[in-house]
């Protein structure tokens, strides 16, 4: 495989994750809304999160604005990891750490953008 091919596949896989998040929130916004409400946040924040997930997925697929979207996604992943900080629940803690790993991948994407990748 060439570096360019691997880089594109990596972008597409990240895009699928964020697209799936948008679809999940579209089909059943209640769980995400309940999670937000449990932290004292308004449930309507599901809709901007859905829009952001969809926009990010589209930009990743199109290969556009990768440096800023990579940075923004990294911050998004780190912020949303807070919702999964439930020390008594190993599953939620695993999701929290996965969000950190995704943030790392998004930062790598941002750093490598514009370097001929």
Backbone as CSV, one residue per row, in Angstrom:
resi,resn,N_x,N_y,N_z,CA_x,CA_y,CA_z,C_x,C_y,C_z
1,UNK,0.832,-1.183,0.000,0.000,0.000,0.000,0.877,1.247,0.000
2,UNK,0.425,2.247,-0.686,1.158,3.497,-0.662,0.732,4.318,0.548
3,UNK,1.598,5.247,0.932,1.269,6.118,2.063,-0.016,6.898,1.802
4,UNK,-0.157,7.380,0.584,-1.346,8.176,0.233,-2.624,7.344,0.385
5,UNK,-2.587,6.095,-0.039,-3.738,5.210,0.070,-4.072,4.944,1.542
6,UNK,-3.059,4.639,2.339,-3.275,4.376,3.755,-3.827,5.605,4.463
7,UNK,-3.313,6.765,4.094,-3.764,8.017,4.701,-5.235,8.246,4.373
8,UNK,-5.631,8.011,3.127,-7.025,8.190,2.713,-7.935,7.200,3.441
9,UNK,-7.528,5.949,3.531,-8.335,4.949,4.228,-8.498,5.341,5.701
10,UNK,-7.441,5.817,6.322,-7.527,6.284,7.706,-8.539,7.409,7.865
11,UNK,-8.520,8.364,6.942,-9.496,9.467,6.961,-10.911,8.936,6.815
12,UNK,-11.096,7.997,5.883,-12.431,7.449,5.646,-12.940,6.699,6.871
13,UNK,-12.064,5.967,7.540,-12.483,5.241,8.740,-12.879,6.202,9.859
14,UNK,-12.127,7.277,10.015,-12.522,8.298,10.990,-13.866,8.907,10.601
15,UNK,-14.051,9.170,9.314,-15.304,9.757,8.841,-16.484,8.850,9.160
16,UNK,-16.310,7.546,8.965,-17.396,6.594,9.238,-17.808,6.667,10.700
17,UNK,-16.850,6.800,11.588,-17.163,6.884,13.013,-18.037,8.103,13.305
18,UNK,-17.647,9.265,12.773,-18.404,10.477,13.055,-19.740,10.485,12.312
19,UNK,-19.782,9.892,11.139,-21.042,9.763,10.412,-22.002,8.851,11.187
20,UNK,-21.477,7.764,11.728,-22.310,6.860,12.535,-22.860,7.585,13.762
21,UNK,-22.053,8.444,14.359,-22.532,9.236,15.500,-23.682,10.147,15.105
22,UNK,-23.583,10.754,13.930,-24.662,11.616,13.443,-25.922,10.804,13.172
23,UNK,-25.770,9.654,12.544,-26.929,8.803,12.241,-27.575,8.322,13.536
24,UNK,-26.768,7.906,14.479,-27.284,7.424,15.762,-28.105,8.519,16.453
25,UNK,-27.584,9.741,16.458,-28.304,10.848,17.096,-29.569,11.202,16.323
26,UNK,-29.561,11.022,15.025,-30.743,11.297,14.209,-31.844,10.278,14.490
27,UNK,-31.482,9.012,14.492,-32.472,7.949,14.654,-33.015,7.856,16.074
28,UNK,-32.175,8.115,17.062,-32.602,8.004,18.456,-31.827,9.008,19.306
29,UNK,-32.273,10.260,19.330,-31.545,11.285,20.086,-31.706,11.175,21.605
30,UNK,-32.659,10.374,22.061,-32.959,10.302,23.492,-31.765,9.901,24.363
31,UNK,-31.005,8.848,24.025,-29.880,8.489,24.906,-28.843,9.608,25.044
32,UNK,-28.501,10.250,23.949,-27.530,11.353,24.031,-28.120,12.521,24.805
33,UNK,-29.407,12.787,24.592,-30.067,13.858,25.335,-30.093,13.578,26.825
34,UNK,-30.356,12.323,27.184,-30.375,11.939,28.600,-28.984,12.062,29.216
35,UNK,-27.975,11.706,28.436,-26.601,11.838,28.928,-26.281,13.300,29.219
36,UNK,-26.655,14.180,28.304,-26.435,15.614,28.512,-27.214,16.115,29.723
37,UNK,-28.478,15.726,29.813,-29.318,16.165,30.929,-28.749,15.686,32.261
38,UNK,-28.165,14.499,32.269,-27.558,13.969,33.488,-26.395,14.809,33.988
39,UNK,-25.834,15.607,33.107,-24.748,16.516,33.489,-25.235,17.957,33.620
40,UNK,-26.559,18.122,33.634,-27.130,19.450,33.806,-27.098,20.304,32.549
41,UNK,-26.867,19.682,31.403,-26.828,20.416,30.135,-28.159,20.248,29.412
42,UNK,-28.523,21.210,28.577,-29.791,21.080,27.855,-29.743,19.975,26.806
43,UNK,-30.831,19.231,26.724,-30.899,18.113,25.785,-30.814,18.564,24.333
44,UNK,-31.191,19.796,24.037,-31.157,20.267,22.655,-29.738,20.331,22.100
45,UNK,-28.728,20.230,22.957,-27.341,20.224,22.477,-27.040,19.001,21.611
46,UNK,-27.942,18.014,21.640,-27.791,16.853,20.756,-27.739,17.317,19.301
47,UNK,-28.552,18.312,18.941,-28.674,18.714,17.536,-27.414,19.395,17.006
48,UNK,-26.800,20.328,17.745,-25.521,20.857,17.248,-24.429,19.776,17.192
49,UNK,-24.462,18.841,18.135,-23.481,17.744,18.110,-23.692,16.882,16.867
50,UNK,-24.943,16.605,16.541,-25.269,15.833,15.348,-24.759,16.562,14.108
51,UNK,-25.045,17.858,14.021,-24.601,18.646,12.860,-23.079,18.659,12.760
52,UNK,-22.406,18.796,13.887,-20.940,18.803,13.882,-20.391,17.452,13.427
53,UNK,-20.973,16.371,13.933,-20.532,15.039,13.523,-20.690,14.850,12.020
54,UNK,-21.839,15.274,11.488,-22.098,15.123,10.056,-21.147,15.995,9.232
55,UNK,-20.954,17.238,9.648,-20.047,18.135,8.933,-18.620,17.596,8.960
56,UNK,-18.180,17.155,10.120,-16.823,16.616,10.249,-16.640,15.404,9.343
57,UNK,-17.624,14.514,9.324,-17.536,13.330,8.470,-17.433,13.743,7.007
58,UNK,-18.247,14.693,6.606,-18.208,15.162,5.226,-16.872,15.771,4.847
59,UNK,-16.310,16.571,5.731,-15.003,17.185,5.453,-13.900,16.129,5.395
60,UNK,-13.968,15.144,6.275,-12.977,14.065,6.241,-13.074,13.280,4.935
61,UNK,-14.294,12.967,4.528,-14.477,12.227,3.276,-13.982,13.028,2.077
62,UNK,-14.251,14.335,2.099,-13.856,15.199,0.980,-12.374,15.571,1.032
63,UNK,-11.740,15.336,2.176,-10.330,15.702,2.314,-10.124,17.214,2.376
64,UNK,-11.099,17.929,2.911,-11.055,19.387,2.967,-10.854,19.864,4.394
65,UNK,-10.118,20.953,4.554,-9.917,21.607,5.858,-9.453,20.623,6.929
66,UNK,-8.540,19.749,6.549,-8.143,18.669,7.457,-7.399,19.155,8.691
67,UNK,-6.581,20.174,8.548,-5.864,20.675,9.727,-6.847,21.230,10.760
68,UNK,-7.737,22.162,10.396,-8.657,22.672,11.422,-9.683,21.643,11.895
69,UNK,-10.175,20.796,11.007,-11.172,19.818,11.456,-10.506,18.756,12.330
70,UNK,-9.270,18.405,12.030,-8.553,17.458,12.892,-8.363,18.009,14.298
71,UNK,-7.986,19.275,14.379,-7.814,19.907,15.703,-9.140,20.001,16.440
72,UNK,-10.178,20.418,15.718,-11.490,20.579,16.344,-12.048,19.235,16.805
73,UNK,-11.875,18.210,15.988,-12.325,16.878,16.391,-11.561,16.370,17.606
74,UNK,-10.284,16.689,17.683,-9.497,16.267,18.851,-10.071,16.888,20.117
75,UNK,-10.370,18.168,20.067,-10.956,18.842,21.232,-12.329,18.247,21.545
76,UNK,-13.126,18.023,20.518,-14.456,17.423,20.685,-14.349,16.058,21.373
77,UNK,-13.432,15.228,20.911,-13.262,13.892,21.506,-12.828,13.985,22.966
78,UNK,-11.928,14.907,23.263,-11.487,15.066,24.655,-12.626,15.570,25.540
79,UNK,-13.387,16.542,25.029,-14.504,17.064,25.823,-15.580,16.011,26.048
80,UNK,-15.920,15.272,25.011,-16.979,14.271,25.171,-16.523,13.072,26.002
81,UNK,-15.226,12.900,26.151,-14.753,11.789,26.986,-15.176,11.982,28.444
82,UNK,-15.401,13.219,28.853,-15.824,13.512,30.224,-17.134,12.794,30.547
83,UNK,-18.029,12.690,29.566,-19.320,12.042,29.788,-19.172,10.554,30.090
84,UNK,-18.029,9.998,29.756,-17.816,8.565,29.951,-16.936,8.262,31.166
85,UNK,-16.621,9.292,31.938,-15.832,9.076,33.147,-16.744,8.538,34.239
86,UNK,-16.842,7.218,34.276,-17.648,6.516,35.280,-16.750,5.404,35.825
87,UNK,-15.953,5.724,36.858,-14.951,4.768,37.355,-15.501,3.392,37.724
88,UNK,-16.770,3.313,38.105,-17.355,2.015,38.481,-17.820,1.201,37.282
89,UNK,-17.722,1.778,36.078,-18.204,1.093,34.871,-17.043,0.924,33.885
90,UNK,-16.449,-0.275,33.843,-15.303,-0.487,32.951,-15.611,-0.191,31.481
91,UNK,-16.836,-0.449,31.053,-17.221,-0.182,29.662,-17.133,1.311,29.359
92,UNK,-17.685,2.131,30.248,-17.634,3.581,30.047,-16.202,4.104,30.116
93,UNK,-15.414,3.542,30.998,-14.011,3.967,31.090,-13.259,3.603,29.810
94,UNK,-13.598,2.474,29.226,-12.989,2.065,27.964,-13.357,3.054,26.854
95,UNK,-14.612,3.472,26.821,-15.043,4.453,25.817,-14.308,5.776,26.028
96,UNK,-14.106,6.162,27.280,-13.382,7.395,27.566,-11.958,7.328,26.991
97,UNK,-11.277,6.226,27.227,-9.905,6.058,26.724,-9.909,5.984,25.193
98,UNK,-10.918,5.361,24.608,-11.024,5.337,23.147,-11.168,6.748,22.600
99,UNK,-11.932,7.594,23.288,-12.048,8.985,22.851,-10.693,9.689,22.886
100,UNK,-9.892,9.386,23.892,-8.542,9.977,23.944,-7.717,9.503,22.760
101,UNK,-7.819,8.215,22.444,-7.075,7.677,21.301,-7.546,8.323,19.998
102,UNK,-8.853,8.512,19.863,-9.376,9.196,18.681,-8.851,10.622,18.598
103,UNK,-8.783,11.293,19.735,-8.223,12.648,19.755,-6.787,12.619,19.247
104,UNK,-6.029,11.632,19.664,-4.660,11.489,19.178,-4.609,11.277,17.682
105,UNK,-5.474,10.419,17.157,-5.530,10.183,15.715,-5.905,11.448,14.960
106,UNK,-6.838,12.214,15.508,-7.240,13.468,14.853,-6.106,14.487,14.870
107,UNK,-5.325,14.506,15.942,-4.166,15.411,15.987,-3.105,14.987,14.980
108,UNK,-2.903,13.686,14.838,-1.958,13.194,13.826,-2.440,13.585,12.435
109,UNK,-3.730,13.441,12.185,-4.295,13.857,10.907,-4.041,15.340,10.674
110,UNK,-4.287,16.142,11.684,-4.061,17.577,11.557,-2.594,17.896,11.288
111,UNK,-1.714,17.247,12.020,-0.275,17.509,11.871,0.247,17.070,10.526
112,UNK,-0.322,16.001,9.959,0.189,15.492,8.701,-0.452,16.170,7.491
113,UNK,-1.500,16.928,7.709,-2.168,17.612,6.598,-1.248,18.667,6.003
114,UNK,-1.182,18.670,4.702,-0.349,19.656,4.029,1.105,19.235,3.877
115,UNK,1.416,18.013,4.279,2.798,17.520,4.171,2.929,16.508,3.054
116,UNK,1.988,16.554,2.126,2.062,15.634,1.005,1.548,14.251,1.322
117,UNK,0.833,14.143,2.450,0.301,12.833,2.846,-0.818,12.420,1.934
